PDB file of C-alpha atoms in Angstrom:
ATOM      1  CA  MET A   1       7.571  10.151 -65.041  1.00 38.00           C
ATOM      2  CA  THR A   2       9.698  10.062 -68.401  1.00 41.00           C
ATOM      3  CA  ARG A   3       8.944   6.501 -69.826  1.00 43.00           C
ATOM      4  CA  ALA A   4      10.962   4.390 -71.282  1.00 42.00           C
ATOM      5  CA  PRO A   5      10.410   3.577 -74.827  1.00 42.00           C
ATOM      6  CA  ARG A   6       8.365   0.811 -75.665  1.00 44.00           C
ATOM      7  CA  ARG A   7      10.517  -1.829 -77.923  1.00 42.00           C
ATOM      8  CA  GLY A   8       9.379  -5.516 -79.394  1.00 43.00           C
ATOM      9  CA  HIS A   9      10.361  -8.325 -77.388  1.00 44.00           C
ATOM     10  CA  HIS A  10      12.945  -9.168 -80.122  1.00 49.00           C
ATOM     11  CA  ALA A  11      14.917  -6.153 -78.975  1.00 60.00           C
ATOM     12  CA  ALA A  12      16.231  -6.084 -75.620  1.00 65.00           C
ATOM     13  CA  PRO A  13      16.419  -2.275 -74.447  1.00 81.00           C
ATOM     14  CA  PRO A  14      20.061  -1.310 -72.926  1.00 87.00           C
ATOM     15  CA  ARG A  15      20.699  -2.403 -69.680  1.00 88.00           C
ATOM     16  CA  GLU A  16      20.932   1.404 -68.933  1.00 91.00           C
ATOM     17  CA  ASP A  17      17.305   1.855 -70.110  1.00 92.00           C
ATOM     18  CA  VAL A  18      15.752  -0.932 -67.799  1.00 94.00           C
ATOM     19  CA  LEU A  19      17.753   0.264 -64.771  1.00 95.00           C
ATOM     20  CA  ALA A  20      16.422   4.008 -65.703  1.00 94.00           C
ATOM     21  CA  ALA A  21      12.915   2.405 -65.750  1.00 94.00           C
ATOM     22  CA  ALA A  22      13.050   0.914 -62.567  1.00 94.00           C
ATOM     23  CA  MET A  23      14.515   3.986 -61.060  1.00 95.00           C
ATOM     24  CA  ALA A  24      11.649   5.598 -62.443  1.00 94.00           C
ATOM     25  CA  THR A  25       8.887   3.640 -61.227  1.00 94.00           C
ATOM     26  CA  VAL A  26      10.295   3.464 -57.597  1.00 94.00           C
ATOM     27  CA  ALA A  27      10.133   7.271 -57.838  1.00 93.00           C
ATOM     28  CA  GLU A  28       6.327   7.359 -59.303  1.00 93.00           C
ATOM     29  CA  ARG A  29       4.798   4.106 -57.348  1.00 90.00           C
ATOM     30  CA  GLY A  30       7.390   3.296 -54.753  1.00 90.00           C
ATOM     31  CA  LEU A  31       8.988  -0.229 -54.455  1.00 90.00           C
ATOM     32  CA  ASP A  32       5.673  -1.986 -54.235  1.00 90.00           C
ATOM     33  CA  GLY A  33       5.145  -1.001 -57.541  1.00 91.00           C
ATOM     34  CA  LEU A  34       8.172  -2.441 -59.064  1.00 92.00           C
ATOM     35  CA  THR A  35       7.585  -5.869 -60.430  1.00 90.00           C
ATOM     36  CA  MET A  36       9.292  -7.812 -63.232  1.00 91.00           C
ATOM     37  CA  ALA A  37       6.059  -7.783 -65.155  1.00 90.00           C
ATOM     38  CA  GLY A  38       5.183  -4.344 -64.694  1.00 92.00           C
ATOM     39  CA  LEU A  39       8.584  -3.192 -65.622  1.00 93.00           C
ATOM     40  CA  GLY A  40       8.850  -5.764 -68.536  1.00 91.00           C
ATOM     41  CA  ARG A  41       5.807  -3.908 -70.045  1.00 91.00           C
ATOM     42  CA  GLU A  42       7.391  -0.501 -69.653  1.00 90.00           C
ATOM     43  CA  VAL A  43      10.504  -1.605 -71.382  1.00 92.00           C
ATOM     44  CA  GLY A  44       8.856  -4.045 -73.796  1.00 91.00           C
ATOM     45  CA  MET A  45      10.557  -7.227 -72.521  1.00 90.00           C
ATOM     46  CA  SER A  46       8.857 -10.255 -70.802  1.00 88.00           C
ATOM     47  CA  SER A  47       9.447 -10.711 -67.230  1.00 84.00           C
ATOM     48  CA  GLY A  48      11.344 -14.316 -68.057  1.00 86.00           C
ATOM     49  CA  HIS A  49      13.572 -12.030 -70.384  1.00 86.00           C
ATOM     50  CA  LEU A  50      14.411  -9.932 -67.494  1.00 89.00           C
ATOM     51  CA  LEU A  51      14.978 -12.536 -65.228  1.00 86.00           C
ATOM     52  CA  TYR A  52      17.439 -14.096 -67.735  1.00 85.00           C
ATOM     53  CA  TYR A  53      19.329 -10.826 -67.548  1.00 86.00           C
ATOM     54  CA  PHE A  54      18.642 -10.305 -63.739  1.00 91.00           C
ATOM     55  CA  ARG A  55      18.173 -13.940 -62.402  1.00 88.00           C
ATOM     56  CA  THR A  56      16.441 -12.240 -59.094  1.00 90.00           C
ATOM     57  CA  LYS A  57      14.862  -9.063 -57.956  1.00 91.00           C
ATOM     58  CA  ASP A  58      17.482  -8.704 -55.792  1.00 91.00           C
ATOM     59  CA  GLU A  59      19.745  -8.550 -58.508  1.00 93.00           C
ATOM     60  CA  LEU A  60      17.617  -5.905 -60.205  1.00 94.00           C
ATOM     61  CA  LEU A  61      17.621  -3.686 -57.028  1.00 94.00           C
ATOM     62  CA  LEU A  62      21.393  -3.755 -56.689  1.00 95.00           C
ATOM     63  CA  GLN A  63      22.084  -3.072 -60.207  1.00 95.00           C
ATOM     64  CA  THR A  64      19.203  -0.414 -60.300  1.00 96.00           C
ATOM     65  CA  LEU A  65      21.031   1.316 -56.855  1.00 96.00           C
ATOM     66  CA  GLU A  66      24.485   0.809 -58.572  1.00 96.00           C
ATOM     67  CA  TRP A  67      23.414   2.891 -61.466  1.00 95.00           C
ATOM     68  CA  SER A  68      21.700   5.415 -59.311  1.00 96.00           C
ATOM     69  CA  GLU A  69      24.990   5.652 -57.681  1.00 96.00           C
ATOM     70  CA  ARG A  70      26.958   6.002 -60.413  1.00 96.00           C
ATOM     71  CA  HIS A  71      24.974   9.119 -61.385  1.00 95.00           C
ATOM     72  CA  LEU A  72      25.389  10.301 -58.150  1.00 96.00           C
ATOM     73  CA  GLY A  73      29.201   9.754 -57.889  1.00 97.00           C
ATOM     74  CA  ALA A  74      29.629  12.277 -60.911  1.00 97.00           C
ATOM     75  CA  GLU A  75      27.740  14.640 -59.285  1.00 97.00           C
ATOM     76  CA  ARG A  76      29.712  14.062 -56.098  1.00 97.00           C
ATOM     77  CA  GLY A  77      33.037  14.661 -57.749  1.00 97.00           C
ATOM     78  CA  ALA A  78      31.930  17.677 -59.372  1.00 97.00           C
ATOM     79  CA  LEU A  79      30.994  19.390 -56.328  1.00 95.00           C
ATOM     80  CA  LEU A  80      34.300  18.188 -54.477  1.00 96.00           C
ATOM     81  CA  ALA A  81      36.175  19.788 -57.239  1.00 96.00           C
ATOM     82  CA  ARG A  82      34.900  23.052 -57.564  1.00 95.00           C
ATOM     83  CA  PRO A  83      36.219  26.160 -55.550  1.00 94.00           C
ATOM     84  CA  GLY A  84      35.577  27.242 -52.582  1.00 94.00           C
ATOM     85  CA  THR A  85      36.341  26.350 -48.993  1.00 96.00           C
ATOM     86  CA  ALA A  86      36.545  22.758 -47.835  1.00 97.00           C
ATOM     87  CA  ARG A  87      33.378  23.808 -45.428  1.00 97.00           C
ATOM     88  CA  GLU A  88      31.406  24.798 -48.323  1.00 97.00           C
ATOM     89  CA  ARG A  89      32.352  21.505 -50.179  1.00 98.00           C
ATOM     90  CA  LEU A  90      31.746  19.664 -47.108  1.00 98.00           C
ATOM     91  CA  ASP A  91      27.978  21.259 -46.533  1.00 98.00           C
ATOM     92  CA  ALA A  92      27.567  20.525 -50.314  1.00 97.00           C
ATOM     93  CA  TYR A  93      28.412  16.764 -49.893  1.00 98.00           C
ATOM     94  CA  ILE A  94      26.062  16.333 -47.235  1.00 98.00           C
ATOM     95  CA  GLY A  95      23.329  18.000 -48.999  1.00 98.00           C
ATOM     96  CA  LEU A  96      23.975  15.330 -51.595  1.00 98.00           C
ATOM     97  CA  TYR A  97      24.027  12.258 -49.389  1.00 98.00           C
ATOM     98  CA  LEU A  98      20.981  13.407 -47.575  1.00 98.00           C
ATOM     99  CA  PRO A  99      17.814  12.303 -49.255  1.00 97.00           C
ATOM    100  CA  ALA A 100      15.712  14.654 -50.967  1.00 96.00           C
ATOM    101  CA  GLY A 101      12.427  14.117 -48.968  1.00 95.00           C
ATOM    102  CA  HIS A 102       9.945  11.728 -47.421  1.00 94.00           C
ATOM    103  CA  ARG A 103      10.245   8.902 -50.025  1.00 93.00           C
ATOM    104  CA  ASP A 104      12.908   9.725 -51.582  1.00 95.00           C
ATOM    105  CA  PRO A 105      13.462   7.163 -54.545  1.00 94.00           C
ATOM    106  CA  HIS A 106      17.281   6.921 -54.104  1.00 95.00           C
ATOM    107  CA  TRP A 107      17.256   5.908 -50.325  1.00 96.00           C
ATOM    108  CA  THR A 108      14.215   4.149 -50.153  1.00 95.00           C
ATOM    109  CA  LEU A 109      15.952   1.622 -52.941  1.00 95.00           C
ATOM    110  CA  TRP A 110      18.878   1.608 -50.735  1.00 94.00           C
ATOM    111  CA  LEU A 111      17.055   0.932 -47.900  1.00 94.00           C
ATOM    112  CA  GLU A 112      15.721  -2.029 -49.391  1.00 92.00           C
ATOM    113  CA  VAL A 113      19.045  -3.039 -50.490  1.00 92.00           C
ATOM    114  CA  TRP A 114      20.097  -3.121 -47.024  1.00 89.00           C
ATOM    115  CA  GLY A 115      17.096  -4.963 -45.652  1.00 88.00           C
ATOM    116  CA  ARG A 116      17.665  -7.613 -48.299  1.00 87.00           C
ATOM    117  CA  SER A 117      21.416  -7.919 -47.490  1.00 85.00           C
ATOM    118  CA  GLN A 118      21.037 -10.410 -44.281  1.00 83.00           C
ATOM    119  CA  ASN A 119      20.775 -12.910 -46.880  1.00 83.00           C
ATOM    120  CA  ALA A 120      23.096 -11.765 -49.508  1.00 84.00           C
ATOM    121  CA  ASP A 121      25.851 -13.795 -50.681  1.00 89.00           C
ATOM    122  CA  ASP A 122      29.426 -12.300 -50.482  1.00 90.00           C
ATOM    123  CA  THR A 123      29.629 -10.693 -53.699  1.00 93.00           C
ATOM    124  CA  ALA A 124      26.574  -8.715 -53.148  1.00 91.00           C
ATOM    125  CA  ARG A 125      27.795  -7.644 -49.915  1.00 91.00           C
ATOM    126  CA  SER A 126      31.113  -6.516 -51.691  1.00 94.00           C
ATOM    127  CA  ARG A 127      29.213  -4.530 -54.230  1.00 94.00           C
ATOM    128  CA  GLN A 128      27.580  -2.842 -51.617  1.00 94.00           C
ATOM    129  CA  ALA A 129      30.425  -1.934 -49.507  1.00 93.00           C
ATOM    130  CA  ALA A 130      32.038  -0.649 -52.701  1.00 96.00           C
ATOM    131  CA  ILE A 131      29.361   2.194 -52.625  1.00 95.00           C
ATOM    132  CA  GLU A 132      29.611   3.113 -49.319  1.00 95.00           C
ATOM    133  CA  GLY A 133      33.357   2.892 -49.531  1.00 97.00           C
ATOM    134  CA  ALA A 134      33.464   5.538 -52.469  1.00 97.00           C
ATOM    135  CA  TRP A 135      31.474   7.992 -50.311  1.00 98.00           C
ATOM    136  CA  HIS A 136      33.440   7.248 -47.503  1.00 98.00           C
ATOM    137  CA  ARG A 137      36.941   7.818 -49.376  1.00 98.00           C
ATOM    138  CA  ASP A 138      35.684  11.293 -50.811  1.00 98.00           C
ATOM    139  CA  LEU A 139      34.716  12.393 -47.229  1.00 98.00           C
ATOM    140  CA  VAL A 140      37.971  11.355 -45.457  1.00 98.00           C
ATOM    141  CA  ALA A 141      39.772  13.244 -48.194  1.00 98.00           C
ATOM    142  CA  LEU A 142      37.593  16.337 -47.894  1.00 98.00           C
ATOM    143  CA  LEU A 143      38.205  16.395 -43.949  1.00 98.00           C
ATOM    144  CA  ALA A 144      41.948  15.815 -44.328  1.00 98.00           C
ATOM    145  CA  GLU A 145      41.688  18.807 -46.986  1.00 97.00           C
ATOM    146  CA  GLY A 146      40.386  20.781 -44.555  1.00 97.00           C
ATOM    147  CA  ILE A 147      42.328  19.860 -41.714  1.00 97.00           C
ATOM    148  CA  SER A 148      45.758  20.670 -43.766  1.00 97.00           C
ATOM    149  CA  ARG A 149      44.309  24.321 -44.443  1.00 96.00           C
ATOM    150  CA  GLY A 150      43.755  24.989 -41.069  1.00 96.00           C
ATOM    151  CA  GLU A 151      39.968  25.054 -41.826  1.00 97.00           C
ATOM    152  CA  PHE A 152      39.140  22.111 -39.315  1.00 98.00           C
ATOM    153  CA  ARG A 153      40.319  20.942 -36.147  1.00 97.00           C
ATOM    154  CA  PRO A 154      42.893  18.180 -36.295  1.00 96.00           C
ATOM    155  CA  VAL A 155      40.772  15.477 -36.006  1.00 97.00           C
ATOM    156  CA  ASP A 156      41.471  11.800 -37.037  1.00 98.00           C
ATOM    157  CA  ALA A 157      39.841  11.851 -40.663  1.00 98.00           C
ATOM    158  CA  ASP A 158      39.115   8.585 -41.239  1.00 98.00           C
ATOM    159  CA  ARG A 159      37.427   8.258 -37.682  1.00 98.00           C
ATOM    160  CA  PHE A 160      35.570  11.496 -38.088  1.00 98.00           C
ATOM    161  CA  ALA A 161      33.924  10.682 -41.306  1.00 98.00           C
ATOM    162  CA  ALA A 162      32.619   7.374 -40.380  1.00 98.00           C
ATOM    163  CA  ARG A 163      30.930   8.896 -37.185  1.00 98.00           C
ATOM    164  CA  LEU A 164      29.596  11.594 -39.249  1.00 98.00           C
ATOM    165  CA  ARG A 165      28.127   9.024 -41.903  1.00 98.00           C
ATOM    166  CA  ALA A 166      26.746   7.270 -39.260  1.00 97.00           C
ATOM    167  CA  LEU A 167      24.943  10.425 -38.218  1.00 97.00           C
ATOM    168  CA  LEU A 168      23.639  11.160 -41.486  1.00 98.00           C
ATOM    169  CA  ASP A 169      22.408   7.605 -42.234  1.00 97.00           C
ATOM    170  CA  GLY A 170      20.336   7.748 -38.995  1.00 96.00           C
ATOM    171  CA  PHE A 171      19.047  11.108 -39.858  1.00 97.00           C
ATOM    172  CA  SER A 172      18.402   9.851 -43.502  1.00 97.00           C
ATOM    173  CA  VAL A 173      16.282   6.770 -42.512  1.00 96.00           C
ATOM    174  CA  HIS A 174      14.129   9.285 -40.487  1.00 96.00           C
ATOM    175  CA  VAL A 175      13.552  11.559 -43.349  1.00 97.00           C
ATOM    176  CA  THR A 176      12.925   8.838 -46.110  1.00 96.00           C
ATOM    177  CA  VAL A 177      10.318   7.057 -43.783  1.00 94.00           C
ATOM    178  CA  GLY A 178       8.898  10.555 -42.822  1.00 94.00           C
ATOM    179  CA  ILE A 179       8.924  10.813 -39.054  1.00 93.00           C
ATOM    180  CA  PRO A 180       7.537  14.208 -37.875  1.00 91.00           C
ATOM    181  CA  GLY A 181      10.246  16.646 -36.972  1.00 88.00           C
ATOM    182  CA  THR A 182      12.790  15.134 -39.165  1.00 91.00           C
ATOM    183  CA  GLY A 183      12.223  16.668 -42.579  1.00 94.00           C
ATOM    184  CA  ARG A 184      15.361  17.728 -44.848  1.00 96.00           C
ATOM    185  CA  ASP A 185      15.710  21.138 -43.670  1.00 96.00           C
ATOM    186  CA  GLN A 186      15.836  20.433 -40.140  1.00 96.00           C
ATOM    187  CA  VAL A 187      18.394  17.620 -40.486  1.00 97.00           C
ATOM    188  CA  LEU A 188      20.735  20.118 -42.548  1.00 97.00           C
ATOM    189  CA  ALA A 189      20.240  22.368 -39.634  1.00 97.00           C
ATOM    190  CA  GLN A 190      21.558  19.402 -37.138  1.00 96.00           C
ATOM    191  CA  ALA A 191      24.255  18.629 -39.314  1.00 97.00           C
ATOM    192  CA  ALA A 192      25.390  21.970 -39.548  1.00 97.00           C
ATOM    193  CA  GLU A 193      25.480  22.639 -35.629  1.00 97.00           C
ATOM    194  CA  PHE A 194      27.071  19.049 -35.339  1.00 97.00           C
ATOM    195  CA  LEU A 195      29.923  20.290 -37.707  1.00 98.00           C
ATOM    196  CA  ASP A 196      30.405  23.524 -35.833  1.00 97.00           C
ATOM    197  CA  GLU A 197      30.165  22.175 -32.433  1.00 96.00           C
ATOM    198  CA  THR A 198      32.971  19.043 -33.490  1.00 97.00           C
ATOM    199  CA  LEU A 199      35.245  20.480 -36.478  1.00 97.00           C
ATOM    200  CA  THR A 200      35.051  24.028 -36.777  1.00 93.00           C
ATOM    201  CA  ARG A 201      35.048  25.203 -33.136  1.00 78.00           C
ATOM    202  CA  GLY A 202      38.170  27.173 -32.042  1.00 71.00           C
ATOM    203  CA  VAL A 203      39.458  27.011 -35.382  1.00 71.00           C
ATOM    204  CA  HIS A 204      40.573  30.895 -36.306  1.00 59.00           C
TER     205      HIS A 204
END
């Protein structure tokens, strides 16, 4: 793991450095290893100083997730803009959406934020909805493009996107927690089979 450089307590590191260190900790030691005290030691801040910036651990987790999503969003935008068929880009979208494997840090964090959201305020819920909305809008646009080109069946793009993402979410939970028989390669094959059956069958 690349550790954030240690700094003196009087020079607070940029927020991006703190969030990157938090994500790196989740990747290396899991959520149980992410504490305010431990993160403070990584970036050269006291836990009290971190609480001044983030207020609660829930807020730290949500901001870390938003930071990770910004990076994924840039990667998603690049893959959707590249040349190729709509199906090729849809497969790439799904590959980016799904966890890399058991204990994927982004999905581990996502599941934790979801679990804590039962008691979240409206602002936090809106921020979570914004993350979901970005993935959904890009998928709807890609489906609509494929339909207009005749690559996909003329489905309702918005409804199909909602169903496909629900399927991917369910599979992603299984991959992240390590349920036997639902590794990443198996899930990719299942998703491709689903698209063949529902989106491209009968299209010439």
